[in-house]
Amino acid sequence: MEPIVQKNESYSELMLTEGATTTVDEDFHYEIKLPDWADSKKVKMGQRFGFLNLNALSHATFLGLLAVIPVETLTQVLIFTKQSSTPALSYRRFKANGLHLQTWYRNPMETGSIAWQSISTIRRMHVVVNKRSTKAGVGIISQKDMAVTQFLFMGFAMLMPETFGFVGCYEQFDAFNHLWRLIGYLLGTADRFNCCGETVEETRRRLQSIKEDMLLPAWKDPFPGCMEYARITFEGVSTSFPTMEYESSMFMMKKAVGVPGYNLFDSKQNDKNVFHDLSLYAKFQIFLEFVIYEHFSHIFVFRWIFNIFRIMVALLEFYPILAIYRFGRKYAFVEIMKPKKYN
């Protein structure tokens, strides 16, 4: 059973006021350097934790991507770039994100490393997009939106480890938290806005604030075009996750966020009405995910079977047959850390 986490009220207030109006990088006059609190041993342990929980992390990140879509200030900037307006473009954008993630989990976070080059590339991209979106009146890339994006990659892992099948001791979760606190810092998120605090407990309180005060209200009243963008995103990204199904994925994501009516085991909510409207295949997928992540993933043998399966699927990305079939070679092959044009 997941521990009950109380949100950090002061963090919520900070994020919804100052965090929403503070830009990450206004220009290229920034310096990327390690903070005094960076610990290379914790970084390595956090990276190993991600690998040991590869299947759970992939699943949590996939649902995290869907979870942040109704945050309008964040998504409108993504829409403005015109790089995720079709399933093919969405696939390219988020495959590139996945390649950046791989560099962060596989390489040291130090000057001159591939991970460092990746961080530098993303920060330059943020400056360009921020300038153009601000000039167009779309909005800024704010500290709040950066923290919400950070939630995408590690929020469910830290808040709901048992639900998503994560296994590890306190020290491993602390190291994973440290890794993502450092990534957020290097990407330009100030410590007071960073969704990762110094301790696991503080991080969980901040993440709960994001979930309760930013994601949940957004899903209760999504902005016009939100669901269309969610569908396009799913159709693109699911090319790398061929076993996923839209209805069941949205159900499990909303269940994790806490949207009313999406908790199977709370008799006070009309869960059965929501569940019964789903297709038979979606219901089967929900049952399968429940069994895999909440039960079998906690058993060593099954966890590694799932991890190996995830690795095999990832290996297909070296020659993305499914993406080639769906979108063509032009969209299927993606490179990162090279000059790109942003609309």
mmCIF file of C-alpha atoms in Angstrom:
data_model
loop_
_atom_site.group_PDB
_atom_site.id
_atom_site.type_symbol
_atom_site.label_atom_id
_atom_site.label_comp_id
_atom_site.label_asym_id
_atom_site.label_seq_id
_atom_site.Cartn_x
_atom_site.Cartn_y
_atom_site.Cartn_z
ATOM 1 C CA MET A 1 0.000 0.000 0.000
ATOM 2 C CA GLU A 2 1.336 3.424 -0.952
ATOM 3 C CA PRO A 3 2.147 5.826 1.922
ATOM 4 C CA ILE A 4 -0.130 8.834 2.349
ATOM 5 C CA VAL A 5 1.772 11.961 1.283
ATOM 6 C CA GLN A 6 0.703 15.469 2.263
ATOM 7 C CA LYS A 7 1.414 18.188 -0.265
ATOM 8 C CA ASN A 8 3.726 21.117 0.449
ATOM 9 C CA GLU A 9 1.379 24.113 0.608
ATOM 10 C CA SER A 10 4.135 26.713 0.366
ATOM 11 C CA TYR A 11 5.623 24.965 -2.682
ATOM 12 C CA SER A 12 2.225 24.947 -4.399
ATOM 13 C CA GLU A 13 1.795 28.655 -3.758
ATOM 14 C CA LEU A 14 5.318 29.414 -4.982
ATOM 15 C CA MET A 15 4.843 27.427 -8.177
ATOM 16 C CA LEU A 16 1.435 28.869 -9.045
ATOM 17 C CA THR A 17 2.632 32.455 -8.553
ATOM 18 C CA GLU A 18 6.335 33.171 -8.980
ATOM 19 C CA GLY A 19 7.105 29.847 -10.646
ATOM 20 C CA ALA A 20 4.522 30.484 -13.354
ATOM 21 C CA THR A 21 6.032 33.853 -14.291
ATOM 22 C CA THR A 22 9.756 33.128 -13.956
ATOM 23 C CA THR A 23 11.561 32.125 -17.149
ATOM 24 C CA VAL A 24 14.169 29.370 -17.106
ATOM 25 C CA ASP A 25 16.652 30.944 -19.549
ATOM 26 C CA GLU A 26 15.908 34.251 -21.273
ATOM 27 C CA ASP A 27 19.126 34.238 -23.308
ATOM 28 C CA PHE A 28 22.360 32.346 -23.816
ATOM 29 C CA HIS A 29 24.140 34.110 -20.955
ATOM 30 C CA TYR A 30 23.968 31.169 -18.582
ATOM 31 C CA GLU A 31 26.611 28.881 -17.165
ATOM 32 C CA ILE A 32 26.133 25.155 -16.710
ATOM 33 C CA LYS A 33 28.108 23.909 -13.737
ATOM 34 C CA LEU A 34 27.729 21.306 -11.049
ATOM 35 C CA PRO A 35 26.225 22.557 -7.782
ATOM 36 C CA ASP A 36 28.129 22.161 -4.527
ATOM 37 C CA TRP A 37 25.707 19.486 -3.372
ATOM 38 C CA ALA A 38 26.270 17.169 -6.389
ATOM 39 C CA ASP A 39 27.358 13.655 -5.359
ATOM 40 C CA SER A 40 28.751 11.429 -8.128
ATOM 41 C CA LYS A 41 28.233 8.250 -6.074
ATOM 42 C CA LYS A 42 24.556 9.030 -5.621
ATOM 43 C CA VAL A 43 24.241 9.830 -9.319
ATOM 44 C CA LYS A 44 25.655 6.417 -10.252
ATOM 45 C CA MET A 45 23.395 4.668 -7.756
ATOM 46 C CA GLY A 46 20.389 6.563 -9.109
ATOM 47 C CA GLN A 47 21.293 5.546 -12.654
ATOM 48 C CA ARG A 48 21.604 1.895 -11.601
ATOM 49 C CA PHE A 49 18.244 2.121 -9.849
ATOM 50 C CA GLY A 50 16.679 3.240 -13.124
ATOM 51 C CA PHE A 51 18.208 0.287 -14.970
ATOM 52 C CA LEU A 52 17.146 -2.236 -12.317
ATOM 53 C CA ASN A 53 13.582 -0.930 -12.640
ATOM 54 C CA LEU A 54 13.695 -0.439 -16.404
ATOM 55 C CA ASN A 55 10.256 -1.835 -17.208
ATOM 56 C CA ALA A 56 8.557 0.018 -14.359
ATOM 57 C CA LEU A 57 10.363 3.253 -15.245
ATOM 58 C CA SER A 58 9.366 3.003 -18.915
ATOM 59 C CA HIS A 59 5.729 2.470 -17.979
ATOM 60 C CA ALA A 60 5.695 5.268 -15.389
ATOM 61 C CA THR A 61 7.322 7.687 -17.842
ATOM 62 C CA PHE A 62 4.832 6.797 -20.575
ATOM 63 C CA LEU A 63 1.865 7.538 -18.290
ATOM 64 C CA GLY A 64 3.681 10.592 -16.922
ATOM 65 C CA LEU A 65 3.853 11.966 -20.453
ATOM 66 C CA LEU A 66 0.086 11.667 -20.777
ATOM 67 C CA ALA A 67 -0.458 13.089 -17.278
ATOM 68 C CA VAL A 68 1.132 16.491 -17.962
ATOM 69 C CA ILE A 69 -0.648 17.176 -21.274
ATOM 70 C CA PRO A 70 -3.550 19.250 -19.831
ATOM 71 C CA VAL A 71 -1.122 21.752 -18.250
ATOM 72 C CA GLU A 72 -1.964 24.373 -20.849
ATOM 73 C CA THR A 73 1.042 26.671 -20.451
ATOM 74 C CA LEU A 74 3.348 23.727 -21.070
ATOM 75 C CA THR A 75 1.460 22.102 -23.928
ATOM 76 C CA GLN A 76 0.715 25.323 -25.813
ATOM 77 C CA VAL A 77 4.451 25.956 -26.164
ATOM 78 C CA LEU A 78 4.879 22.408 -27.501
ATOM 79 C CA ILE A 79 2.032 22.963 -29.962
ATOM 80 C CA PHE A 80 3.620 26.269 -31.026
ATOM 81 C CA THR A 81 6.831 24.521 -32.100
ATOM 82 C CA LYS A 82 4.773 22.484 -34.611
ATOM 83 C CA GLN A 83 6.942 19.467 -33.849
ATOM 84 C CA SER A 84 4.218 17.263 -32.389
ATOM 85 C CA SER A 85 1.153 18.168 -34.462
ATOM 86 C CA THR A 86 0.922 14.738 -36.116
ATOM 87 C CA PRO A 87 1.634 11.209 -34.836
ATOM 88 C CA ALA A 88 4.794 11.078 -36.971
ATOM 89 C CA LEU A 89 6.142 14.359 -35.577
ATOM 90 C CA SER A 90 5.111 13.349 -32.066
ATOM 91 C CA TYR A 91 7.056 10.120 -32.467
ATOM 92 C CA ARG A 92 10.169 12.039 -33.534
ATOM 93 C CA ARG A 93 9.946 14.549 -30.682
ATOM 94 C CA PHE A 94 9.525 12.008 -27.945
ATOM 95 C CA LYS A 95 11.975 9.518 -29.396
ATOM 96 C CA ALA A 96 14.530 12.330 -29.253
ATOM 97 C CA ASN A 97 13.568 12.859 -25.611
ATOM 98 C CA GLY A 98 14.087 9.157 -25.025
ATOM 99 C CA LEU A 99 17.559 9.301 -26.555
ATOM 100 C CA HIS A 100 18.463 12.187 -24.255
ATOM 101 C CA LEU A 101 17.190 10.157 -21.297
ATOM 102 C CA GLN A 102 19.424 7.264 -22.286
ATOM 103 C CA THR A 103 22.484 9.517 -22.235
ATOM 104 C CA TRP A 104 21.565 10.701 -18.729
ATOM 105 C CA TYR A 105 21.188 7.184 -17.374
ATOM 106 C CA ARG A 106 24.301 5.767 -19.052
ATOM 107 C CA ASN A 107 26.923 8.495 -18.654
ATOM 108 C CA PRO A 108 28.476 10.524 -15.830
ATOM 109 C CA MET A 109 27.019 13.945 -15.122
ATOM 110 C CA GLU A 110 30.257 15.845 -15.523
ATOM 111 C CA THR A 111 31.777 18.450 -17.815
ATOM 112 C CA GLY A 112 32.591 17.084 -21.259
ATOM 113 C CA SER A 113 30.533 13.901 -20.969
ATOM 114 C CA ILE A 114 27.855 12.906 -23.482
ATOM 115 C CA ALA A 115 25.245 13.582 -20.815
ATOM 116 C CA TRP A 116 26.655 17.091 -20.393
ATOM 117 C CA GLN A 117 26.446 17.684 -24.154
ATOM 118 C CA SER A 118 22.845 16.512 -24.062
ATOM 119 C CA ILE A 119 21.989 18.927 -21.252
ATOM 120 C CA SER A 120 23.681 21.777 -23.150
ATOM 121 C CA THR A 121 21.733 20.960 -26.325
ATOM 122 C CA ILE A 122 18.409 21.034 -24.499
ATOM 123 C CA ARG A 123 19.153 24.332 -22.762
ATOM 124 C CA ARG A 124 20.066 25.981 -26.057
ATOM 125 C CA MET A 125 16.850 24.659 -27.559
ATOM 126 C CA HIS A 126 14.850 26.049 -24.625
ATOM 127 C CA VAL A 127 16.323 29.523 -25.139
ATOM 128 C CA VAL A 128 15.398 29.533 -28.835
ATOM 129 C CA VAL A 129 11.874 28.231 -28.265
ATOM 130 C CA ASN A 130 11.324 30.531 -25.288
ATOM 131 C CA LYS A 131 12.272 33.630 -27.292
ATOM 132 C CA ARG A 132 10.010 32.734 -30.197
ATOM 133 C CA SER A 133 7.025 31.645 -28.124
ATOM 134 C CA THR A 134 7.258 34.791 -25.998
ATOM 135 C CA LYS A 135 7.455 36.999 -29.089
ATOM 136 C CA ALA A 136 4.427 35.208 -30.567
ATOM 137 C CA GLY A 137 2.421 35.764 -27.382
ATOM 138 C CA VAL A 138 2.134 32.041 -26.639
ATOM 139 C CA GLY A 139 3.950 32.231 -23.327
ATOM 140 C CA ILE A 140 7.260 31.485 -21.660
ATOM 141 C CA ILE A 141 9.000 28.293 -20.638
ATOM 142 C CA SER A 142 8.526 28.849 -16.934
ATOM 143 C CA GLN A 143 10.108 27.318 -13.860
ATOM 144 C CA LYS A 144 6.704 25.808 -13.065
ATOM 145 C CA ASP A 145 6.495 24.127 -16.459
ATOM 146 C CA MET A 146 10.017 22.764 -16.070
ATOM 147 C CA ALA A 147 9.081 21.212 -12.727
ATOM 148 C CA VAL A 148 5.918 19.719 -14.225
ATOM 149 C CA THR A 149 8.011 18.274 -17.056
ATOM 150 C CA GLN A 150 10.378 16.824 -14.470
ATOM 151 C CA PHE A 151 7.352 15.145 -12.848
ATOM 152 C CA LEU A 152 6.755 13.424 -16.189
ATOM 153 C CA PHE A 153 10.029 11.509 -15.902
ATOM 154 C CA MET A 154 10.161 10.618 -12.211
ATOM 155 C CA GLY A 155 6.985 11.731 -10.435
ATOM 156 C CA PHE A 156 5.070 8.457 -10.421
ATOM 157 C CA ALA A 157 8.241 6.522 -9.570
ATOM 158 C CA MET A 158 8.739 8.524 -6.375
ATOM 159 C CA LEU A 159 5.087 8.979 -5.395
ATOM 160 C CA MET A 160 3.659 5.561 -6.246
ATOM 161 C CA PRO A 161 6.526 3.051 -6.420
ATOM 162 C CA GLU A 162 4.422 0.030 -5.447
ATOM 163 C CA THR A 163 1.677 0.830 -7.952
ATOM 164 C CA PHE A 164 4.198 1.075 -10.786
ATOM 165 C CA GLY A 165 6.296 -1.892 -9.716
ATOM 166 C CA PHE A 166 9.439 -0.136 -8.456
ATOM 167 C CA VAL A 167 11.647 -2.063 -6.054
ATOM 168 C CA GLY A 168 14.454 -0.568 -3.986
ATOM 169 C CA CYS A 169 15.628 0.469 -0.541
ATOM 170 C CA TYR A 170 15.468 3.999 0.856
ATOM 171 C CA GLU A 171 19.054 4.724 -0.205
ATOM 172 C CA GLN A 172 18.240 3.814 -3.818
ATOM 173 C CA PHE A 173 15.202 6.076 -3.936
ATOM 174 C CA ASP A 174 17.288 8.815 -2.324
ATOM 175 C CA ALA A 175 19.921 8.374 -5.041
ATOM 176 C CA PHE A 176 17.266 8.422 -7.778
ATOM 177 C CA ASN A 177 15.900 11.624 -6.256
ATOM 178 C CA HIS A 178 19.413 13.111 -6.207
ATOM 179 C CA LEU A 179 19.950 12.213 -9.864
ATOM 180 C CA TRP A 180 16.793 14.016 -10.931
ATOM 181 C CA ARG A 181 17.404 16.950 -8.623
ATOM 182 C CA LEU A 182 20.744 17.363 -10.394
ATOM 183 C CA ILE A 183 19.223 16.973 -13.875
ATOM 184 C CA GLY A 184 16.625 19.618 -13.045
ATOM 185 C CA TYR A 185 19.325 21.958 -11.748
ATOM 186 C CA LEU A 186 21.524 21.509 -14.826
ATOM 187 C CA LEU A 187 18.532 22.206 -17.075
ATOM 188 C CA GLY A 188 18.062 25.562 -15.373
ATOM 189 C CA THR A 189 15.499 24.845 -12.655
ATOM 190 C CA ALA A 190 16.325 26.760 -9.475
ATOM 191 C CA ASP A 191 16.453 24.664 -6.290
ATOM 192 C CA ARG A 192 13.393 26.337 -4.779
ATOM 193 C CA PHE A 193 11.328 25.495 -7.881
ATOM 194 C CA ASN A 194 12.858 22.056 -8.433
ATOM 195 C CA CYS A 195 10.317 19.301 -7.775
ATOM 196 C CA CYS A 196 13.146 17.297 -6.206
ATOM 197 C CA GLY A 197 14.179 18.473 -2.754
ATOM 198 C CA GLU A 198 17.100 17.441 -0.569
ATOM 199 C CA THR A 199 15.280 14.427 0.870
ATOM 200 C CA VAL A 200 12.917 11.757 -0.421
ATOM 201 C CA GLU A 201 10.241 13.007 1.956
ATOM 202 C CA GLU A 202 10.432 16.615 0.743
ATOM 203 C CA THR A 203 10.454 15.504 -2.885
ATOM 204 C CA ARG A 204 7.318 13.440 -2.391
ATOM 205 C CA ARG A 205 5.565 16.410 -0.805
ATOM 206 C CA ARG A 206 6.513 18.639 -3.739
ATOM 207 C CA LEU A 207 5.421 16.013 -6.251
ATOM 208 C CA GLN A 208 2.129 15.649 -4.421
ATOM 209 C CA SER A 209 1.682 19.422 -4.746
ATOM 210 C CA ILE A 210 2.182 19.180 -8.507
ATOM 211 C CA LYS A 211 -0.252 16.287 -8.744
ATOM 212 C CA GLU A 212 -2.976 17.856 -6.583
ATOM 213 C CA ASP A 213 -2.695 21.511 -7.586
ATOM 214 C CA MET A 214 -1.544 21.372 -11.220
ATOM 215 C CA LEU A 215 -2.356 18.029 -12.828
ATOM 216 C CA LEU A 216 -5.639 17.107 -11.140
ATOM 217 C CA PRO A 217 -7.388 20.485 -11.722
ATOM 218 C CA ALA A 218 -6.171 20.439 -15.329
ATOM 219 C CA TRP A 219 -7.666 16.997 -15.953
ATOM 220 C CA LYS A 220 -10.955 18.008 -14.359
ATOM 221 C CA ASP A 221 -11.241 20.868 -16.865
ATOM 222 C CA PRO A 222 -8.921 20.253 -19.851
ATOM 223 C CA PHE A 223 -8.333 23.132 -22.254
ATOM 224 C CA PRO A 224 -9.854 23.026 -25.783
ATOM 225 C CA GLY A 225 -7.824 20.741 -28.002
ATOM 226 C CA CYS A 226 -6.248 18.904 -25.068
ATOM 227 C CA MET A 227 -7.794 15.517 -25.799
ATOM 228 C CA GLU A 228 -6.959 15.767 -29.498
ATOM 229 C CA TYR A 229 -3.331 16.494 -28.614
ATOM 230 C CA ALA A 230 -3.352 13.605 -26.130
ATOM 231 C CA ARG A 231 -4.560 11.226 -28.832
ATOM 232 C CA ILE A 232 -1.916 12.439 -31.312
ATOM 233 C CA THR A 233 0.776 12.108 -28.660
ATOM 234 C CA PHE A 234 -0.326 8.595 -27.803
ATOM 235 C CA GLU A 235 -0.452 7.494 -31.433
ATOM 236 C CA GLY A 236 3.072 8.765 -31.979
ATOM 237 C CA VAL A 237 4.723 7.582 -28.776
ATOM 238 C CA SER A 238 2.961 4.206 -28.689
ATOM 239 C CA THR A 239 4.957 3.279 -31.789
ATOM 240 C CA SER A 240 7.797 2.686 -29.322
ATOM 241 C CA PHE A 241 5.384 0.986 -26.888
ATOM 242 C CA PRO A 242 3.436 -1.328 -29.212
ATOM 243 C CA THR A 243 1.672 -3.194 -26.394
ATOM 244 C CA MET A 244 -0.071 -0.048 -25.087
ATOM 245 C CA GLU A 245 -3.737 0.769 -25.776
ATOM 246 C CA TYR A 246 -5.226 4.275 -25.605
ATOM 247 C CA GLU A 247 -8.333 3.783 -23.445
ATOM 248 C CA SER A 248 -6.614 1.649 -20.824
ATOM 249 C CA SER A 249 -3.559 3.933 -20.720
ATOM 250 C CA MET A 250 -5.727 7.004 -20.144
ATOM 251 C CA PHE A 251 -7.674 5.161 -17.458
ATOM 252 C CA MET A 252 -4.542 4.063 -15.585
ATOM 253 C CA MET A 253 -2.997 7.525 -15.904
ATOM 254 C CA LYS A 254 -6.100 9.255 -14.530
ATOM 255 C CA LYS A 255 -6.241 6.682 -11.749
ATOM 256 C CA ALA A 256 -2.658 7.584 -10.822
ATOM 257 C CA VAL A 257 -3.397 11.326 -10.934
ATOM 258 C CA GLY A 258 -6.481 10.830 -8.760
ATOM 259 C CA VAL A 259 -9.204 11.949 -11.163
ATOM 260 C CA PRO A 260 -12.614 11.111 -9.588
ATOM 261 C CA GLY A 261 -14.156 7.942 -10.983
ATOM 262 C CA TYR A 262 -10.875 6.275 -11.899
ATOM 263 C CA ASN A 263 -10.095 4.350 -8.720
ATOM 264 C CA LEU A 264 -11.166 0.734 -9.092
ATOM 265 C CA PHE A 265 -11.182 -0.039 -5.398
ATOM 266 C CA ASP A 266 -12.930 3.020 -3.949
ATOM 267 C CA SER A 267 -16.620 2.251 -3.582
ATOM 268 C CA LYS A 268 -17.372 5.910 -2.835
ATOM 269 C CA GLN A 269 -16.662 6.829 -6.453
ATOM 270 C CA ASN A 270 -18.490 5.751 -9.604
ATOM 271 C CA ASP A 271 -15.557 3.680 -10.782
ATOM 272 C CA LYS A 272 -17.691 0.920 -12.277
ATOM 273 C CA ASN A 273 -19.444 3.382 -14.593
ATOM 274 C CA VAL A 274 -16.134 4.563 -16.052
ATOM 275 C CA PHE A 275 -14.690 1.080 -16.245
ATOM 276 C CA HIS A 276 -17.799 -0.457 -17.788
ATOM 277 C CA ASP A 277 -17.731 2.032 -20.670
ATOM 278 C CA LEU A 278 -14.360 0.720 -21.804
ATOM 279 C CA SER A 279 -13.899 -1.865 -24.516
ATOM 280 C CA LEU A 280 -13.245 -5.471 -23.563
ATOM 281 C CA TYR A 281 -9.669 -5.167 -24.814
ATOM 282 C CA ALA A 282 -9.091 -2.041 -22.689
ATOM 283 C CA LYS A 283 -10.410 -3.859 -19.620
ATOM 284 C CA PHE A 284 -8.063 -6.746 -20.326
ATOM 285 C CA GLN A 285 -5.130 -4.315 -20.646
ATOM 286 C CA ILE A 286 -5.994 -2.720 -17.295
ATOM 287 C CA PHE A 287 -6.119 -6.143 -15.656
ATOM 288 C CA LEU A 288 -2.796 -7.076 -17.266
ATOM 289 C CA GLU A 289 -1.085 -3.865 -16.128
ATOM 290 C CA PHE A 290 -2.445 -4.313 -12.615
ATOM 291 C CA VAL A 291 -1.069 -7.859 -12.398
ATOM 292 C CA ILE A 292 2.297 -7.014 -13.975
ATOM 293 C CA TYR A 293 3.151 -3.809 -12.138
ATOM 294 C CA GLU A 294 1.435 -4.113 -8.766
ATOM 295 C CA HIS A 295 2.228 -7.790 -8.235
ATOM 296 C CA PHE A 296 4.670 -9.605 -10.529
ATOM 297 C CA SER A 297 7.142 -6.707 -10.842
ATOM 298 C CA HIS A 298 7.885 -7.026 -7.124
ATOM 299 C CA ILE A 299 9.128 -10.590 -7.680
ATOM 300 C CA PHE A 300 12.788 -10.713 -8.749
ATOM 301 C CA VAL A 301 12.452 -13.314 -11.515
ATOM 302 C CA PHE A 302 9.425 -11.703 -13.142
ATOM 303 C CA ARG A 303 10.923 -8.214 -12.833
ATOM 304 C CA TRP A 304 13.952 -9.264 -14.862
ATOM 305 C CA ILE A 305 11.810 -11.066 -17.427
ATOM 306 C CA PHE A 306 9.911 -7.800 -17.934
ATOM 307 C CA ASN A 307 13.169 -5.814 -18.019
ATOM 308 C CA ILE A 308 14.626 -8.111 -20.683
ATOM 309 C CA PHE A 309 11.448 -7.810 -22.739
ATOM 310 C CA ARG A 310 11.699 -4.008 -22.486
ATOM 311 C CA ILE A 311 15.336 -4.152 -23.598
ATOM 312 C CA MET A 312 14.377 -6.292 -26.598
ATOM 313 C CA VAL A 313 11.711 -3.755 -27.587
ATOM 314 C CA ALA A 314 14.251 -0.931 -27.162
ATOM 315 C CA LEU A 315 16.739 -2.753 -29.398
ATOM 316 C CA LEU A 316 14.198 -2.631 -32.195
ATOM 317 C CA GLU A 317 14.593 1.151 -32.101
ATOM 318 C CA PHE A 318 18.059 0.800 -33.651
ATOM 319 C CA TYR A 319 16.183 -0.181 -36.777
ATOM 320 C CA PRO A 320 12.628 1.026 -36.034
ATOM 321 C CA ILE A 321 10.635 -1.301 -38.268
ATOM 322 C CA LEU A 322 7.252 -0.292 -36.863
ATOM 323 C CA ALA A 323 8.013 3.431 -37.199
ATOM 324 C CA ILE A 324 9.254 2.922 -40.757
ATOM 325 C CA TYR A 325 6.055 1.057 -41.581
ATOM 326 C CA ARG A 326 3.809 3.711 -39.997
ATOM 327 C CA PHE A 327 5.618 6.945 -40.829
ATOM 328 C CA GLY A 328 8.353 6.203 -43.362
ATOM 329 C CA ARG A 329 12.137 6.380 -43.034
ATOM 330 C CA LYS A 330 12.121 10.191 -42.985
ATOM 331 C CA TYR A 331 10.420 10.221 -39.594
ATOM 332 C CA ALA A 332 11.592 6.898 -38.192
ATOM 333 C CA PHE A 333 15.285 7.709 -37.705
ATOM 334 C CA VAL A 334 16.083 10.379 -35.120
ATOM 335 C CA GLU A 335 19.376 12.000 -34.134
ATOM 336 C CA ILE A 336 20.076 14.275 -31.205
ATOM 337 C CA MET A 337 22.769 16.776 -30.277
ATOM 338 C CA LYS A 338 23.021 18.356 -33.683
ATOM 339 C CA PRO A 339 21.814 21.784 -34.898
ATOM 340 C CA LYS A 340 18.078 21.840 -35.598
ATOM 341 C CA LYS A 341 15.569 24.411 -36.764
ATOM 342 C CA TYR A 342 12.688 25.345 -34.490
ATOM 343 C CA ASN A 343 9.541 26.974 -35.794
#
